[in-house]
Short mmCIF file of C-alpha atoms and ligand atoms in Angstrom, two decimals:
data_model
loop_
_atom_site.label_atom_id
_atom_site.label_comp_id
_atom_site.label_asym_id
_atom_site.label_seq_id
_atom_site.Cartn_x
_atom_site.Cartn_y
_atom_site.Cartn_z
CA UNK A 21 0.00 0.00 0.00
CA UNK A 22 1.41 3.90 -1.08
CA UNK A 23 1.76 6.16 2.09
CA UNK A 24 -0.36 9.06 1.89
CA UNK A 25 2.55 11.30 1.07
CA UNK A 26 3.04 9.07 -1.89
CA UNK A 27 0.13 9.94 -3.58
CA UNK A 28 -0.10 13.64 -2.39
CA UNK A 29 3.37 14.65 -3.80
CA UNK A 30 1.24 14.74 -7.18
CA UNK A 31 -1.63 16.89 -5.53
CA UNK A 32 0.62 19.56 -3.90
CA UNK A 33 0.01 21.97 -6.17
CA UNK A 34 -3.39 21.85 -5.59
CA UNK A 35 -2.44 22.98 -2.25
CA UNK A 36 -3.66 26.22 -0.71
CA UNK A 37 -3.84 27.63 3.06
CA UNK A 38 -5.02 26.23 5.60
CA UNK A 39 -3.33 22.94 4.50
CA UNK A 40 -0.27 25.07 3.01
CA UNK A 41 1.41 27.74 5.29
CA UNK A 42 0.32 31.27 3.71
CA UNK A 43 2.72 34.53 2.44
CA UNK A 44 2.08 35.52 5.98
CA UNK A 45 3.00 32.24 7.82
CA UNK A 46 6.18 32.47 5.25
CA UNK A 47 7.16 35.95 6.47
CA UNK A 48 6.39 34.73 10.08
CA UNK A 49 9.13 31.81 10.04
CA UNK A 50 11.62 34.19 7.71
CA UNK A 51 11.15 36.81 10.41
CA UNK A 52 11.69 34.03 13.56
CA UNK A 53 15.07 32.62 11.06
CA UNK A 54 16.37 36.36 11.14
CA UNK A 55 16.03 37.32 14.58
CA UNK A 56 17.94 33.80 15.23
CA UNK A 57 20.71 35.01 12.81
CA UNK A 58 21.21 38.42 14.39
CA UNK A 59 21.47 37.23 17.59
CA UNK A 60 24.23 34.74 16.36
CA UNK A 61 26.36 37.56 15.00
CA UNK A 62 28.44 36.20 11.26
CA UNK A 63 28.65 32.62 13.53
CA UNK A 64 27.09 30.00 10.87
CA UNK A 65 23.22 28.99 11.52
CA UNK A 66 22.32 25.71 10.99
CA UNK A 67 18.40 25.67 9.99
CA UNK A 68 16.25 22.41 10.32
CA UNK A 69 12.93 22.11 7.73
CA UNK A 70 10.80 19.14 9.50
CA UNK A 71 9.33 18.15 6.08
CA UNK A 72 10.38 19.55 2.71
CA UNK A 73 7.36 22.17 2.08
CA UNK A 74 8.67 24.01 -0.73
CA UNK A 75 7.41 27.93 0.46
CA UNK A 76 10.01 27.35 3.54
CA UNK A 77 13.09 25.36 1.71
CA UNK A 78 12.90 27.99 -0.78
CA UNK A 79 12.64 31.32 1.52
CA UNK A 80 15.63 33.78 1.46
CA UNK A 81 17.97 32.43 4.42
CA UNK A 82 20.55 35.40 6.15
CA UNK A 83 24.62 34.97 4.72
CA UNK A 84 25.39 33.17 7.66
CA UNK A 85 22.30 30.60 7.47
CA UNK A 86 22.49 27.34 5.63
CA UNK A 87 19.25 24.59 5.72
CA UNK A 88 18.83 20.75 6.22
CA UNK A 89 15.49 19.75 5.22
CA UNK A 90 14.41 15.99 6.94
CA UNK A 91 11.61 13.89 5.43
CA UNK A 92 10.74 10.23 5.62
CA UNK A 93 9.06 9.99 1.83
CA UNK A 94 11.33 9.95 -1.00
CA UNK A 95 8.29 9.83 -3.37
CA UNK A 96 7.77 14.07 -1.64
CA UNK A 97 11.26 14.65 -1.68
CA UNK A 98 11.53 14.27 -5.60
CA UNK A 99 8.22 15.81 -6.30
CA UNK A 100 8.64 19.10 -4.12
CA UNK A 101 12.13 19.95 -3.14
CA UNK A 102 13.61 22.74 -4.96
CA UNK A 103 17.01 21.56 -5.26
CA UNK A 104 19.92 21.03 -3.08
CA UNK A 105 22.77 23.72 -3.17
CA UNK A 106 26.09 23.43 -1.99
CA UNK A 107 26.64 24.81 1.87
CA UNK A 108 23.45 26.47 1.29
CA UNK A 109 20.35 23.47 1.72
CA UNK A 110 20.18 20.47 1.72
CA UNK A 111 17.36 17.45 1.85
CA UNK A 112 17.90 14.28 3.63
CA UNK A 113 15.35 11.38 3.55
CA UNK A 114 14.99 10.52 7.27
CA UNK A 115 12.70 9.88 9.82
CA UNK A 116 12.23 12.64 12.35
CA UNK A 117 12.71 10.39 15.71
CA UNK A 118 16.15 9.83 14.19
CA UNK A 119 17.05 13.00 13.29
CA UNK A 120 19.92 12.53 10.93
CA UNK A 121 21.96 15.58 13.01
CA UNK A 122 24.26 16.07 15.68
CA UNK A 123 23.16 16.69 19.14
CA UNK A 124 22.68 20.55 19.90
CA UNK A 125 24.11 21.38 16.40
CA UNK A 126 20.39 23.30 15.40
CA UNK A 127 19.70 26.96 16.16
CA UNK A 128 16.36 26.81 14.53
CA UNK A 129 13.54 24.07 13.69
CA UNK A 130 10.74 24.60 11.27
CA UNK A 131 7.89 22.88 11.19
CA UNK A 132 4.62 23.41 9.21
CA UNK A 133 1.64 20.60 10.20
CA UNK A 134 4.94 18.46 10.57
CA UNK A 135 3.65 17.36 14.63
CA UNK A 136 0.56 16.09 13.44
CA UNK A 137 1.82 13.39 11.41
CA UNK A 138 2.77 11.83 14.58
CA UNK A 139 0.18 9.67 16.70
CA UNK A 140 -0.55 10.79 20.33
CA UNK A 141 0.59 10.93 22.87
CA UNK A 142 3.88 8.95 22.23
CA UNK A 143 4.77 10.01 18.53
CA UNK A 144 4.20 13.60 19.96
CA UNK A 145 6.43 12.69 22.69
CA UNK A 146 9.49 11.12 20.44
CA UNK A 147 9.13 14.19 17.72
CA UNK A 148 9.42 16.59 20.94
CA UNK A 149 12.57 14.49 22.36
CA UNK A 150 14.16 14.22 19.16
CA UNK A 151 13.61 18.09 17.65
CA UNK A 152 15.04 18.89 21.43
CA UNK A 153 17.79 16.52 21.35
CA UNK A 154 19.48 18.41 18.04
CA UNK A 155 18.56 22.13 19.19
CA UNK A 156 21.11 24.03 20.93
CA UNK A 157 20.15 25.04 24.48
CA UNK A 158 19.29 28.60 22.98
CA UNK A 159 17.58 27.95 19.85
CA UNK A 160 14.12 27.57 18.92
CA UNK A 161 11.29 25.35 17.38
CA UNK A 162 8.71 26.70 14.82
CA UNK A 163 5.74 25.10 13.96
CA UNK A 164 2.21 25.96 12.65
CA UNK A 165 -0.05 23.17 14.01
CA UNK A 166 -3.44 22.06 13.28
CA UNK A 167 -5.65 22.17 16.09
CA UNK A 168 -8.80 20.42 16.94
CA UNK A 169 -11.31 22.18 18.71
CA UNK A 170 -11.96 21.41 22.07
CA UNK A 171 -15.94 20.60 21.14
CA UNK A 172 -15.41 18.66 17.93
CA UNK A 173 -17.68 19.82 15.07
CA UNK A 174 -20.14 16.47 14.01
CA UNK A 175 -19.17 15.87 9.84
CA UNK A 176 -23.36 15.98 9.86
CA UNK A 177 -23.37 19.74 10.59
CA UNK A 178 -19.98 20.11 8.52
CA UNK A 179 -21.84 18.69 5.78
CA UNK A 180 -25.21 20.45 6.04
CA UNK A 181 -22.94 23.87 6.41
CA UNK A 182 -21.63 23.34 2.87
CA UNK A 183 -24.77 22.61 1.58
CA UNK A 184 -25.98 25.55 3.19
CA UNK A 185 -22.97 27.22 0.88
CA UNK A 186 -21.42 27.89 4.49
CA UNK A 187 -17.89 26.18 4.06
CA UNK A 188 -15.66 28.77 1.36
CA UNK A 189 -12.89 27.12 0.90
CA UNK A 190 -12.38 23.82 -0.21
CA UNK A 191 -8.77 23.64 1.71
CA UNK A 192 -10.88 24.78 4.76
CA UNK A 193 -13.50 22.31 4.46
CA UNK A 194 -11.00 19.67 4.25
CA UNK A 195 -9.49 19.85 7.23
CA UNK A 196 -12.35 20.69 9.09
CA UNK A 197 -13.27 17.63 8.04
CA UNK A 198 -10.06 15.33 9.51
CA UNK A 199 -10.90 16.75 12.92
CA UNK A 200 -14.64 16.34 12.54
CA UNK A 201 -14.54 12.89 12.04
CA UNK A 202 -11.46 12.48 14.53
CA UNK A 203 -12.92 10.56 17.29
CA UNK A 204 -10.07 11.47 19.71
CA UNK A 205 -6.43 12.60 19.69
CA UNK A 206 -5.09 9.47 20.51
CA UNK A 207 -7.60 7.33 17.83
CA UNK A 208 -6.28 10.17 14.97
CA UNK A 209 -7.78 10.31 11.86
CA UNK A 210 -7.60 7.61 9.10
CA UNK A 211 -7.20 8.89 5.48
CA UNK A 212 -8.80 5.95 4.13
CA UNK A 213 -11.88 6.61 6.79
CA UNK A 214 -12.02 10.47 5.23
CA UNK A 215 -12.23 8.95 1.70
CA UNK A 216 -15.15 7.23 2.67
CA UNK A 217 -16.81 9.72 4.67
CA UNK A 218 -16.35 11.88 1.69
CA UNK A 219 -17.34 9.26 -0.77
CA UNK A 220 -20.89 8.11 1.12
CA UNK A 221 -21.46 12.16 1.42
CA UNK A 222 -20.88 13.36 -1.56
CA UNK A 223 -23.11 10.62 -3.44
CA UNK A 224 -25.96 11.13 -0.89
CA UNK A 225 -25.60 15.61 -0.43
CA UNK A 226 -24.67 15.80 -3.98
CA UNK A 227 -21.80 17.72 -3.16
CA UNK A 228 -20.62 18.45 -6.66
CA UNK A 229 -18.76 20.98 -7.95
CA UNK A 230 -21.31 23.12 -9.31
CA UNK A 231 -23.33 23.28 -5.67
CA UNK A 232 -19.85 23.43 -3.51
CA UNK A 233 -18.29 25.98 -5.76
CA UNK A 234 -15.49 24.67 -5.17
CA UNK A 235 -13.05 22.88 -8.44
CA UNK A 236 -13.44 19.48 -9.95
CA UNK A 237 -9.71 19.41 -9.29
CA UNK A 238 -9.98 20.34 -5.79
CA UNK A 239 -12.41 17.83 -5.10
CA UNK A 240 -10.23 15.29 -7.11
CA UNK A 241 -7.59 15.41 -4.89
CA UNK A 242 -9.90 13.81 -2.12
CA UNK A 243 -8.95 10.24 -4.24
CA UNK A 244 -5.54 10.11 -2.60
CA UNK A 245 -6.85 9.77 0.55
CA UNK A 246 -8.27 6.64 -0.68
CA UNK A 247 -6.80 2.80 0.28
CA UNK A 248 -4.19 5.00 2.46
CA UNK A 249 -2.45 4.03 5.51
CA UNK A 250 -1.57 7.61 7.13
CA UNK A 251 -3.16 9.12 9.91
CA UNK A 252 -3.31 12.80 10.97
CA UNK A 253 -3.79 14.15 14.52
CA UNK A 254 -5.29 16.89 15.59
CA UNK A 255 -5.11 17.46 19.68
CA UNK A 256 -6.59 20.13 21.36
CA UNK A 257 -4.27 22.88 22.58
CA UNK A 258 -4.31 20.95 26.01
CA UNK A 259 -3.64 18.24 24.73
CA UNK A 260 -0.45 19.43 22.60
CA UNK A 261 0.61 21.47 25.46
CA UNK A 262 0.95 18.68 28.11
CA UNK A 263 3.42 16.73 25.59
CA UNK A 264 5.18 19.06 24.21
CA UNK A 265 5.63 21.24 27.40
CA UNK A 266 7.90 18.24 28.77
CA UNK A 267 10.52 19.49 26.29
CA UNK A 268 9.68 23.38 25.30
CA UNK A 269 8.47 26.33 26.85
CA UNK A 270 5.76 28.49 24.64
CA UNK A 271 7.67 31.72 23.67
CA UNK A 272 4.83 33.05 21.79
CA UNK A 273 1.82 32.57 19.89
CA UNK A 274 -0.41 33.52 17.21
CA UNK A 275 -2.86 32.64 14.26
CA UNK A 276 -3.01 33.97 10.78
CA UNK A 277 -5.73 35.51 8.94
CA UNK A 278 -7.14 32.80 6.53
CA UNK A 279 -10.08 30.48 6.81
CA UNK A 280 -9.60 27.77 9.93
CA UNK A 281 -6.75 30.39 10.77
CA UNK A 282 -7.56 30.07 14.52
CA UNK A 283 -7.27 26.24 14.39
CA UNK A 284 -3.58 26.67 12.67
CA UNK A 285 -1.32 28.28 15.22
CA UNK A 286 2.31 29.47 15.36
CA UNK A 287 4.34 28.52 18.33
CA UNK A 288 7.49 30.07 18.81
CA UNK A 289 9.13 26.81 21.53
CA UNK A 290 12.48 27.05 23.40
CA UNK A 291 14.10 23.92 24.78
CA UNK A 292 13.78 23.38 28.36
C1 SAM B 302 5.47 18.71 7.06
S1 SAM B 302 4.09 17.75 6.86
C2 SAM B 302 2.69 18.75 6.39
C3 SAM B 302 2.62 19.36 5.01
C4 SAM B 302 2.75 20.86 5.02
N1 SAM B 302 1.57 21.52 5.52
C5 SAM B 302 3.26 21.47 3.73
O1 SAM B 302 2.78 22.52 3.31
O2 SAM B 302 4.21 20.91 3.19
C6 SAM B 302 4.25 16.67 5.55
C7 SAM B 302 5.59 16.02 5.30
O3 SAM B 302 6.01 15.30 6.43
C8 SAM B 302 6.66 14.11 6.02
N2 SAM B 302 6.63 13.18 7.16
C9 SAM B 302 5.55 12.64 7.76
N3 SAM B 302 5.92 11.89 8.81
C10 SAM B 302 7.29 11.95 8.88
C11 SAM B 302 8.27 11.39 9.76
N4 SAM B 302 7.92 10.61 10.79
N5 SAM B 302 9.57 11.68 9.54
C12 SAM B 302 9.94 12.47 8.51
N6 SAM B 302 9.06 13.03 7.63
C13 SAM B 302 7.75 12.78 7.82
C14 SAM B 302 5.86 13.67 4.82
O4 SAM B 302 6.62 12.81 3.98
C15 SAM B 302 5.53 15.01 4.16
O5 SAM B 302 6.47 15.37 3.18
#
């Protein structure tokens, strides 16, 4: 059976915010890279990418800055990075929990939906440890995470909203979806189960293009989730916090503007 990840490298264009970070997410983790870099003086920073998404392997980095990126699917790797270039940024295929990178060698970590890949609570747990393990003592962990809220949404109402026209965009509506149908953080949510969610609803709602407004393509992509093996979590900001606070203090946080914006925070984490 193809991972997920597989399969989505061809739909990533498709992409748009929430499920891809937006211009102002960019500028967020450009901005977070550059106050790093300052406070490091012409000393070389050493940037990790916890994934390969192409908007942050591709942003301008400071002189001093070069950028591993990490990812477990070679299939993604191929299909979205933007080229390797010498002392500048590199991709490795690896597995997070075994970060491919010395201890303490990292000033800065970027992550963009990378956490909930993992399952909860221990996946959380070894993603934490291990992102930890290679920061330096004074550098810092990124990451915009999706975030379920703490009364799940039914997928009856999320249906009968985009009948209602209710739901804008299709990106939106999709992950709305994962955490509607998530029956707890530590169960996650099945791709193959959202397929055929999707599939019985859209036969019986007629949710076609023409009454969802949304693209043929868009709704197209739903396919790959289809016969696949991944699963997505979404905790609740409790939930994420008593994991990840074993390992990180919150330096800051905050939400863009887009659709499901509120449910896709920025934490700024340093190491404990
Ligand atoms: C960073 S996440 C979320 C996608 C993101 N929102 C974007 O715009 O690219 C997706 C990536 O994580 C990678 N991935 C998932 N689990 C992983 C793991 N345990 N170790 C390394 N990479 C992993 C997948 O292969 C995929 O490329």
């Amino acid at each position: 059976m193809k991972s997920y990840w597989d399969n989505f490298a061809r739909a990533f264009s498709t992409l748009r915010p929430p499920l891809r970070p937006s211009g102002e997410d960019i500028d967020f983790m450009e901005q977070c890279v550059a106050e790093r870099a300052a406070g490091r003086g012409t000393e070389g920073l050493r940037v990790l990418l916890l994934g390969v998404t192409p908007a942050l392997a591709s942003m301008p980095l400071p002189e001093s800055a070069s950028l591993v990126a990490v990812d477990n699917s070679w299939p993604m790797i191929q299909a979205v990075w933007p080229g390797n270039v010498p002392q500048k940024r590199r991709a490795i295929r690896a597995d997070w929990r075994e970060m491919p990178c010395r201890s303490r060698s990292i000033d800065v970590a970027l992550g963009d939906g990378s956490i909930n890949c993992m399952r909860y609570p221990d996946g959380f747990r070894a993603f934490a440890a291990a992102v930890r393990e290679a920061l330096r003592d004074d550098g810092v962990l990124v990451l915009r995470c999706y975030m379920q809220q703490d009364t799940p949404e039914t997928p009856d109402k999320l249906y009968d909203a985009v009948c209602r026209g209710d739901v804008k965009g299709f990106h939106a509506f999709r992950l709305r979806l994962f955490m509607a149908l998530q029956e707890s953080a530590e169960s996650g949510i099945g791709l193959d189960d959202v397929h055929r969610s999707w599939t019985a609803a859209s036969g019986d709602k007629h949710l076609s293009a023409e009454r969802t407004g949304w693209t043929q393509e868009q709704i197209d992509t739903m396919q790959y989730c289809g016969g696949s093996r991944t699963v997505h979590t979404f905790p609740t900001l409790t939930e994420f916090r008593t994991v990840v606070h074993e390992y990180f203090e919150e330096s800051r946080v905050s939400t863009a503007a887009y659709e499901m914006g509120e449910h896709c925070p920025r934490f700024i984490l340093k190491p404990r």
